[in-house]
Amino acid sequence: MNKRNRKYIYILLALSALLILMTGCYAKKSDKKIIGISAPSNEIQRWALETVQIRDELYKRGYDVITQYASNDVAMQINQIENMIAQGAEVLIIIPVESASLGEAMDMAKEHNIPVISYDMLITNTDAVSYYTTFDNYGVGRIMGEYVRGKLDLDNASRTYNIEFTSGNPGDNNAAYFFNGAKDVLQPYLDNGVLNIVSGQTTFTQCSTPGWSTEKAQHRAENILASFYQDTDVDIWISGSDITSLGIIGALGNSYNGSYPLITGQDCSLLNVKYIMEGKQAMSVFKDPTLLIEATTNMVDEILSGKEVTVNDTETYFNGIKTVPSYLCKPVYIDADNYEDVLISSGFYTKEQLLED
Ligand code: BGC
């Protein structure tokens, strides 16, 4: 090898060393452990706010965080989770777009031994999900049923109340829990005739709303109102979520002239709380995010420090493959009488937010 060639080789070697060093520095930007947060979309108020709150809490606790939203697209979510794994995430916090569709990404997490916390919505059909943090989902539905029972004093009713149900996304494992919780409380009154489902649509599937879409909920409610409530009133509408309540409220505005029904919901989304203040929606179940975020970030700490992970339910959530150890937080309801106490004093909303147009 002549001198000139040797010089080139040295330059090349030096350049490659520099490159390796730079890539190394880039990958090891900091010594902090990385946590991945994957959410369906940031268009739903809950996910937009809570992912930011989880991220901030994880920052406080000394982690680096990658947060991604999947535009409600399963393939995009799988891709984003795989990228988080490639970037070195050590724990994944995932709200799935659809409960049963994360197979490939879950296989990859398992291959890399990365613990997965299913946040609020259970990831099903995989043994790669390590823990589940959520609210008592069946309890959410029961709260709706109990609210109706109490408000209309169904035990002493001297008349029949007409009722309809709008349930949630069949692809969301939570949705049937909400429906069954409410239905189980109200079933005795359906059996003794105090309640009457005039449309005859009684099952979860008949009442369901693919993708929790407000438009689909509205469309179904309009059909029901046009077909069954031209000459009679609907008194109660059990709606699985605030998102579907918006569709029902829209349908009542467009296609109904009778007396206004009692409508349920959950999440205390800003517009729905305003509707509660105006009397267009009766109640919403409040799932205080601070409780869920604390439970979830505590879990991250416990997992990464090898401590025993705190759970309070090891029986309820079978995901098709395994019963996932869970931490369930307690939901409560808000309505026009207590919203200030619950929502403003907890700091969930300011008075100004509720009053602004
Ligand atoms: C959540 C609810 C929410 C619904 C629609 C469910 O998975 O638990 O809080 O209302 O999705 O977004």
Coordinates of C-alpha atoms and ligand atoms in Angstrom, one line a residue:
M1 CA 0.0 0.0 0.0
N2 CA 1.5 3.3 -1.0
K3 CA 1.7 6.3 1.3
R4 CA -1.3 8.1 -0.4
N5 CA -3.6 5.2 0.0
R6 CA -2.6 4.7 3.6
K7 CA -3.5 8.4 4.2
Y8 CA -6.9 7.9 2.7
I9 CA -7.5 4.8 4.9
Y10 CA -6.5 6.7 8.0
I11 CA -8.9 9.5 7.1
L12 CA -11.7 7.1 6.4
L13 CA -11.0 5.3 9.8
A14 CA -11.0 8.6 11.6
L15 CA -14.3 9.6 10.0
S16 CA -15.9 6.3 10.8
A17 CA -14.8 6.6 14.4
L18 CA -16.2 10.1 14.6
L19 CA -19.5 8.8 13.1
I20 CA -19.7 6.0 15.6
L21 CA -19.0 8.4 18.4
M22 CA -21.6 10.8 17.2
T23 CA -24.3 8.1 16.8
G24 CA -23.3 6.8 20.3
C25 CA -23.7 10.2 21.8
Y26 CA -27.0 10.7 20.0
A27 CA -28.5 7.4 21.2
K28 CA -27.2 8.1 24.7
K29 CA -28.5 11.7 24.7
S30 CA -29.2 11.3 28.4
D31 CA -29.0 8.6 31.1
K32 CA -32.7 9.0 31.8
K33 CA -35.0 6.0 31.3
I34 CA -37.4 6.4 28.4
I35 CA -41.1 5.8 28.8
G36 CA -43.3 5.5 25.7
I37 CA -46.9 6.8 25.8
S38 CA -49.1 5.7 22.9
A39 CA -52.7 7.1 22.6
P40 CA -55.4 6.8 19.9
S41 CA -55.7 10.5 19.1
N42 CA -55.4 13.9 20.7
E43 CA -58.8 14.9 19.4
I44 CA -60.6 13.4 22.4
Q45 CA -60.4 15.7 25.3
R46 CA -59.5 12.9 27.8
W47 CA -56.6 11.6 25.9
A48 CA -55.3 15.0 24.9
L49 CA -55.2 16.2 28.5
E50 CA -54.2 13.0 30.3
T51 CA -51.3 12.1 28.1
V52 CA -49.8 15.5 28.7
Q53 CA -50.4 15.2 32.5
I54 CA -48.8 11.7 32.5
R55 CA -45.8 13.0 30.6
D56 CA -45.3 15.9 32.9
E57 CA -45.6 13.7 36.0
L58 CA -43.0 11.3 34.4
Y59 CA -40.7 14.2 33.7
K60 CA -41.0 15.3 37.4
R61 CA -40.1 11.7 38.4
G62 CA -36.9 11.9 36.2
Y63 CA -37.8 10.1 33.0
D64 CA -37.6 10.9 29.4
V65 CA -40.9 10.5 27.6
I66 CA -41.9 9.8 24.0
T67 CA -45.6 10.5 23.4
Q68 CA -47.4 9.6 20.1
Y69 CA -51.0 9.9 18.9
A70 CA -52.2 7.5 16.2
S71 CA -55.0 9.4 14.5
N72 CA -57.3 6.5 15.5
D73 CA -55.5 4.2 13.1
V74 CA -54.5 0.8 14.3
A75 CA -51.6 0.3 11.8
M76 CA -50.2 3.7 12.7
Q77 CA -50.4 2.9 16.4
I78 CA -48.5 -0.4 15.9
N79 CA -45.8 1.4 13.9
Q80 CA -45.5 4.1 16.6
I81 CA -45.1 1.5 19.4
E82 CA -42.5 -0.4 17.4
N83 CA -40.6 2.9 16.9
M84 CA -40.7 3.6 20.7
I85 CA -39.2 0.2 21.3
A86 CA -36.5 0.9 18.8
Q87 CA -35.8 4.1 20.5
G88 CA -35.2 2.3 23.8
A89 CA -38.5 2.8 25.7
E90 CA -38.2 0.7 28.9
V91 CA -41.9 0.8 29.8
L92 CA -44.9 1.4 27.5
I93 CA -48.1 3.1 28.6
I94 CA -50.7 2.3 25.9
I95 CA -54.3 3.4 25.3
P96 CA -55.2 1.1 22.3
V97 CA -57.2 2.4 19.4
E98 CA -59.0 -1.0 19.4
S99 CA -58.6 -3.4 22.3
A100 CA -57.7 -6.5 20.3
S101 CA -55.6 -5.1 17.5
L102 CA -52.1 -4.5 18.8
G103 CA -50.8 -8.1 18.3
E104 CA -47.6 -7.3 16.4
A105 CA -46.5 -4.5 18.5
M106 CA -47.2 -6.5 21.7
D107 CA -45.1 -9.4 20.3
M108 CA -42.2 -7.0 19.8
A109 CA -42.6 -5.6 23.3
K110 CA -42.5 -9.1 24.7
E111 CA -39.4 -10.1 22.7
H112 CA -37.7 -7.1 24.2
N113 CA -39.0 -7.8 27.7
I114 CA -40.7 -4.4 27.9
P115 CA -43.4 -4.1 30.5
V116 CA -46.7 -2.8 29.1
I117 CA -49.2 -0.8 31.1
S118 CA -52.6 -0.8 29.5
Y119 CA -54.1 2.7 30.4
D120 CA -57.8 2.9 30.9
M121 CA -58.7 0.6 28.0
L122 CA -57.6 -3.0 28.1
I123 CA -55.4 -4.5 25.4
T124 CA -56.8 -7.9 24.7
N125 CA -55.7 -11.1 23.0
T126 CA -52.1 -11.0 24.2
D127 CA -50.1 -12.1 27.2
A128 CA -47.7 -9.2 26.7
V129 CA -49.8 -6.7 28.7
S130 CA -48.3 -6.6 32.2
Y131 CA -50.7 -4.3 34.1
Y132 CA -53.9 -2.4 33.7
T133 CA -54.8 0.9 35.3
T134 CA -58.4 2.1 34.9
F135 CA -61.5 3.0 36.7
D136 CA -64.1 0.5 37.9
N137 CA -65.7 0.3 34.5
Y138 CA -68.7 -1.8 35.6
G139 CA -69.0 0.7 38.4
V140 CA -69.2 3.6 35.9
G141 CA -72.3 1.9 34.4
R142 CA -73.8 1.2 37.8
I143 CA -73.4 4.9 38.7
M144 CA -75.5 5.8 35.7
G145 CA -78.2 3.3 36.5
E146 CA -78.3 4.3 40.2
Y147 CA -78.5 7.9 39.2
V148 CA -81.6 7.2 37.1
R149 CA -83.1 5.0 39.8
G150 CA -82.6 7.7 42.5
K151 CA -83.7 10.7 40.4
L152 CA -86.9 9.1 39.2
D153 CA -87.5 7.2 42.4
L154 CA -88.1 4.0 40.4
D155 CA -89.0 2.0 43.5
N156 CA -92.1 4.1 44.0
A157 CA -92.9 4.9 40.4
S158 CA -96.6 5.3 39.6
R159 CA -96.0 5.4 35.8
T160 CA -93.9 3.9 33.1
Y161 CA -90.8 5.7 31.9
N162 CA -89.6 5.2 28.3
I163 CA -85.9 4.6 28.1
E164 CA -83.3 4.1 25.3
F165 CA -79.7 3.0 25.5
T166 CA -76.7 4.1 23.5
S167 CA -73.7 1.9 24.1
G168 CA -70.1 2.4 23.0
N169 CA -67.5 1.0 20.6
P170 CA -67.7 -2.8 20.4
G171 CA -63.9 -2.7 19.8
D172 CA -63.4 -1.1 23.2
N173 CA -63.3 -3.6 26.0
N174 CA -64.7 -1.1 28.4
A175 CA -67.9 -0.4 26.5
A176 CA -69.7 -3.6 27.5
Y177 CA -68.8 -3.0 31.2
F178 CA -70.4 0.4 31.1
F179 CA -73.5 -1.0 29.4
N180 CA -73.9 -4.0 31.7
G181 CA -73.4 -1.9 34.8
A182 CA -76.3 0.4 34.0
K183 CA -78.4 -2.4 32.6
D184 CA -78.0 -4.6 35.7
V185 CA -79.2 -1.8 38.0
L186 CA -82.2 -1.1 35.7
Q187 CA -83.1 -4.6 34.8
P188 CA -85.6 -5.1 37.7
Y189 CA -87.5 -2.1 36.5
L190 CA -87.5 -3.3 32.9
D191 CA -88.8 -6.6 34.2
N192 CA -91.6 -5.1 36.2
G193 CA -92.6 -2.6 33.5
V194 CA -91.6 0.6 35.2
L195 CA -89.1 1.1 32.4
N196 CA -89.9 0.4 28.7
I197 CA -87.4 0.3 25.9
V198 CA -89.8 1.5 23.2
S199 CA -87.4 0.8 20.3
G200 CA -87.0 -2.8 21.4
Q201 CA -83.2 -2.4 21.0
T202 CA -82.1 -4.0 24.2
T203 CA -78.7 -5.6 23.6
F204 CA -75.2 -4.1 23.8
T205 CA -74.7 -4.8 20.1
Q206 CA -78.0 -3.3 19.0
C207 CA -77.2 -0.1 20.9
S208 CA -73.5 0.1 20.1
T209 CA -71.6 3.0 18.5
P210 CA -68.7 2.0 16.3
G211 CA -65.6 4.1 17.1
W212 CA -67.6 6.0 19.8
S213 CA -68.5 8.3 16.9
T214 CA -70.7 11.2 17.8
E215 CA -72.1 11.2 14.2
K216 CA -73.1 7.5 14.4
A217 CA -74.7 8.0 17.8
Q218 CA -76.7 10.9 16.4
H219 CA -77.7 9.0 13.3
R220 CA -79.0 6.1 15.4
A221 CA -80.8 8.4 17.8
E222 CA -82.5 10.2 15.0
N223 CA -83.7 7.0 13.5
I224 CA -85.1 5.9 16.9
L225 CA -86.8 9.2 17.5
A226 CA -88.3 9.3 14.0
S227 CA -89.5 5.7 14.2
F228 CA -90.8 5.5 17.8
Y229 CA -91.1 8.9 19.4
Q230 CA -93.4 10.9 17.2
D231 CA -96.3 10.5 19.5
T232 CA -94.7 9.6 22.8
D233 CA -91.9 11.0 25.0
V234 CA -88.5 9.5 25.7
D235 CA -87.9 10.0 29.4
I236 CA -84.4 8.5 29.8
W237 CA -81.4 8.0 27.5
I238 CA -78.5 6.0 29.0
S239 CA -75.5 7.1 27.0
G240 CA -72.2 5.3 27.5
S241 CA -70.0 8.4 27.2
D242 CA -70.1 12.2 26.8
I243 CA -69.1 11.7 23.2
T244 CA -72.2 9.8 22.4
S245 CA -74.4 12.1 24.5
L246 CA -73.4 14.9 22.1
G247 CA -75.0 12.9 19.3
I248 CA -78.1 12.2 21.3
I249 CA -78.5 15.8 22.2
G250 CA -78.0 16.8 18.6
A251 CA -80.7 14.3 17.5
L252 CA -83.1 15.6 20.1
G253 CA -82.6 19.1 18.8
N254 CA -83.2 18.0 15.2
S255 CA -85.9 15.4 15.4
Y256 CA -87.9 15.6 18.6
N257 CA -90.6 17.8 20.0
G258 CA -91.5 15.9 23.2
S259 CA -90.5 16.6 26.8
Y260 CA -86.7 16.5 27.4
P261 CA -85.2 13.2 28.7
L262 CA -82.7 12.6 31.4
I263 CA -79.4 11.9 29.6
T264 CA -76.3 10.3 31.2
G265 CA -72.6 10.4 30.2
Q266 CA -69.1 10.1 31.4
D267 CA -65.8 12.0 31.3
C268 CA -67.1 15.5 32.3
S269 CA -65.9 16.8 29.0
L270 CA -66.1 20.6 28.9
L271 CA -69.0 21.0 26.5
N272 CA -71.0 18.3 28.3
V273 CA -70.5 20.0 31.6
K274 CA -71.8 23.2 30.1
Y275 CA -74.8 21.2 28.8
I276 CA -75.3 19.9 32.4
M277 CA -75.3 23.5 33.6
E278 CA -77.9 24.3 30.9
G279 CA -80.1 21.2 31.6
K280 CA -79.4 19.5 28.3
Q281 CA -77.6 16.6 30.0
A282 CA -78.4 15.3 33.5
M283 CA -75.1 13.9 34.7
S284 CA -71.7 12.7 33.8
V285 CA -69.4 10.2 35.5
F286 CA -66.2 11.9 36.7
K287 CA -63.1 9.8 36.4
D288 CA -60.6 12.1 38.2
P289 CA -57.5 11.8 36.0
T290 CA -55.2 12.7 38.9
L291 CA -56.1 9.3 40.5
L292 CA -55.4 7.3 37.4
I293 CA -52.2 9.2 36.5
E294 CA -50.8 8.7 40.0
A295 CA -51.6 5.0 39.9
T296 CA -50.0 4.6 36.5
T297 CA -46.8 6.6 37.2
N298 CA -46.4 4.9 40.6
M299 CA -46.5 1.6 38.6
V300 CA -43.7 2.8 36.3
D301 CA -41.6 3.6 39.4
E302 CA -42.3 0.3 41.0
I303 CA -41.6 -1.7 37.8
L304 CA -38.3 0.0 37.1
S305 CA -37.1 -0.1 40.7
G306 CA -38.0 -3.8 41.0
K307 CA -40.5 -3.2 43.7
E308 CA -43.8 -5.1 44.1
V309 CA -46.4 -3.4 41.8
T310 CA -49.5 -2.1 43.5
V311 CA -52.7 -3.6 42.2
N312 CA -56.1 -3.9 43.8
D313 CA -57.9 -6.3 41.4
T314 CA -56.6 -9.6 40.1
E315 CA -59.8 -11.2 39.0
T316 CA -61.9 -9.0 36.8
Y317 CA -59.9 -8.3 33.7
F318 CA -59.4 -11.4 31.6
N319 CA -58.1 -10.3 28.3
G320 CA -58.8 -13.5 26.4
I321 CA -55.4 -14.9 27.2
K322 CA -54.6 -13.8 30.8
T323 CA -56.2 -12.1 33.8
V324 CA -54.4 -8.8 33.9
P325 CA -53.4 -7.5 37.3
S326 CA -55.2 -4.2 37.6
Y327 CA -55.4 -1.0 39.6
L328 CA -59.0 0.3 39.6
C329 CA -59.8 3.9 40.6
K330 CA -63.2 5.0 41.9
P331 CA -65.5 7.0 39.7
V332 CA -68.2 9.5 41.0
Y333 CA -71.0 11.4 39.3
I334 CA -71.5 15.1 38.8
D335 CA -74.7 16.8 38.0
A336 CA -76.1 20.4 38.1
D337 CA -76.2 20.2 41.9
N338 CA -72.6 19.2 42.7
Y339 CA -70.5 20.1 39.7
E340 CA -68.9 23.1 41.3
D341 CA -68.0 21.2 44.4
V342 CA -66.5 18.3 42.5
L343 CA -65.0 19.8 39.4
I344 CA -64.0 23.2 40.4
S345 CA -62.7 22.4 43.9
S346 CA -60.7 19.5 42.5
G347 CA -59.1 21.9 40.0
F348 CA -60.4 19.9 37.0
Y349 CA -61.9 23.1 35.6
T350 CA -61.8 26.7 36.6
K351 CA -65.1 28.6 37.0
E352 CA -64.0 30.8 34.1
Q353 CA -63.7 27.8 31.8
L354 CA -67.2 26.7 32.6
L355 CA -68.6 30.1 32.1
E356 CA -66.9 31.1 28.9
D357 CA -68.8 30.7 25.6
Ligands
BGC1 C1 -63.1 5.4 28.2 C2 -64.2 6.5 28.5 C3 -64.5 7.2 27.3 C4 -64.8 6.3 26.1 C5 -64.9 7.1 24.8 C6 -63.5 4.6 27.1 O1 -62.5 3.7 26.8 O2 -62.9 4.6 29.4 O3 -63.8 7.3 29.5 O4 -65.7 8.0 27.5 O5 -63.7 5.4 25.9 O6 -63.8 7.8 24.5

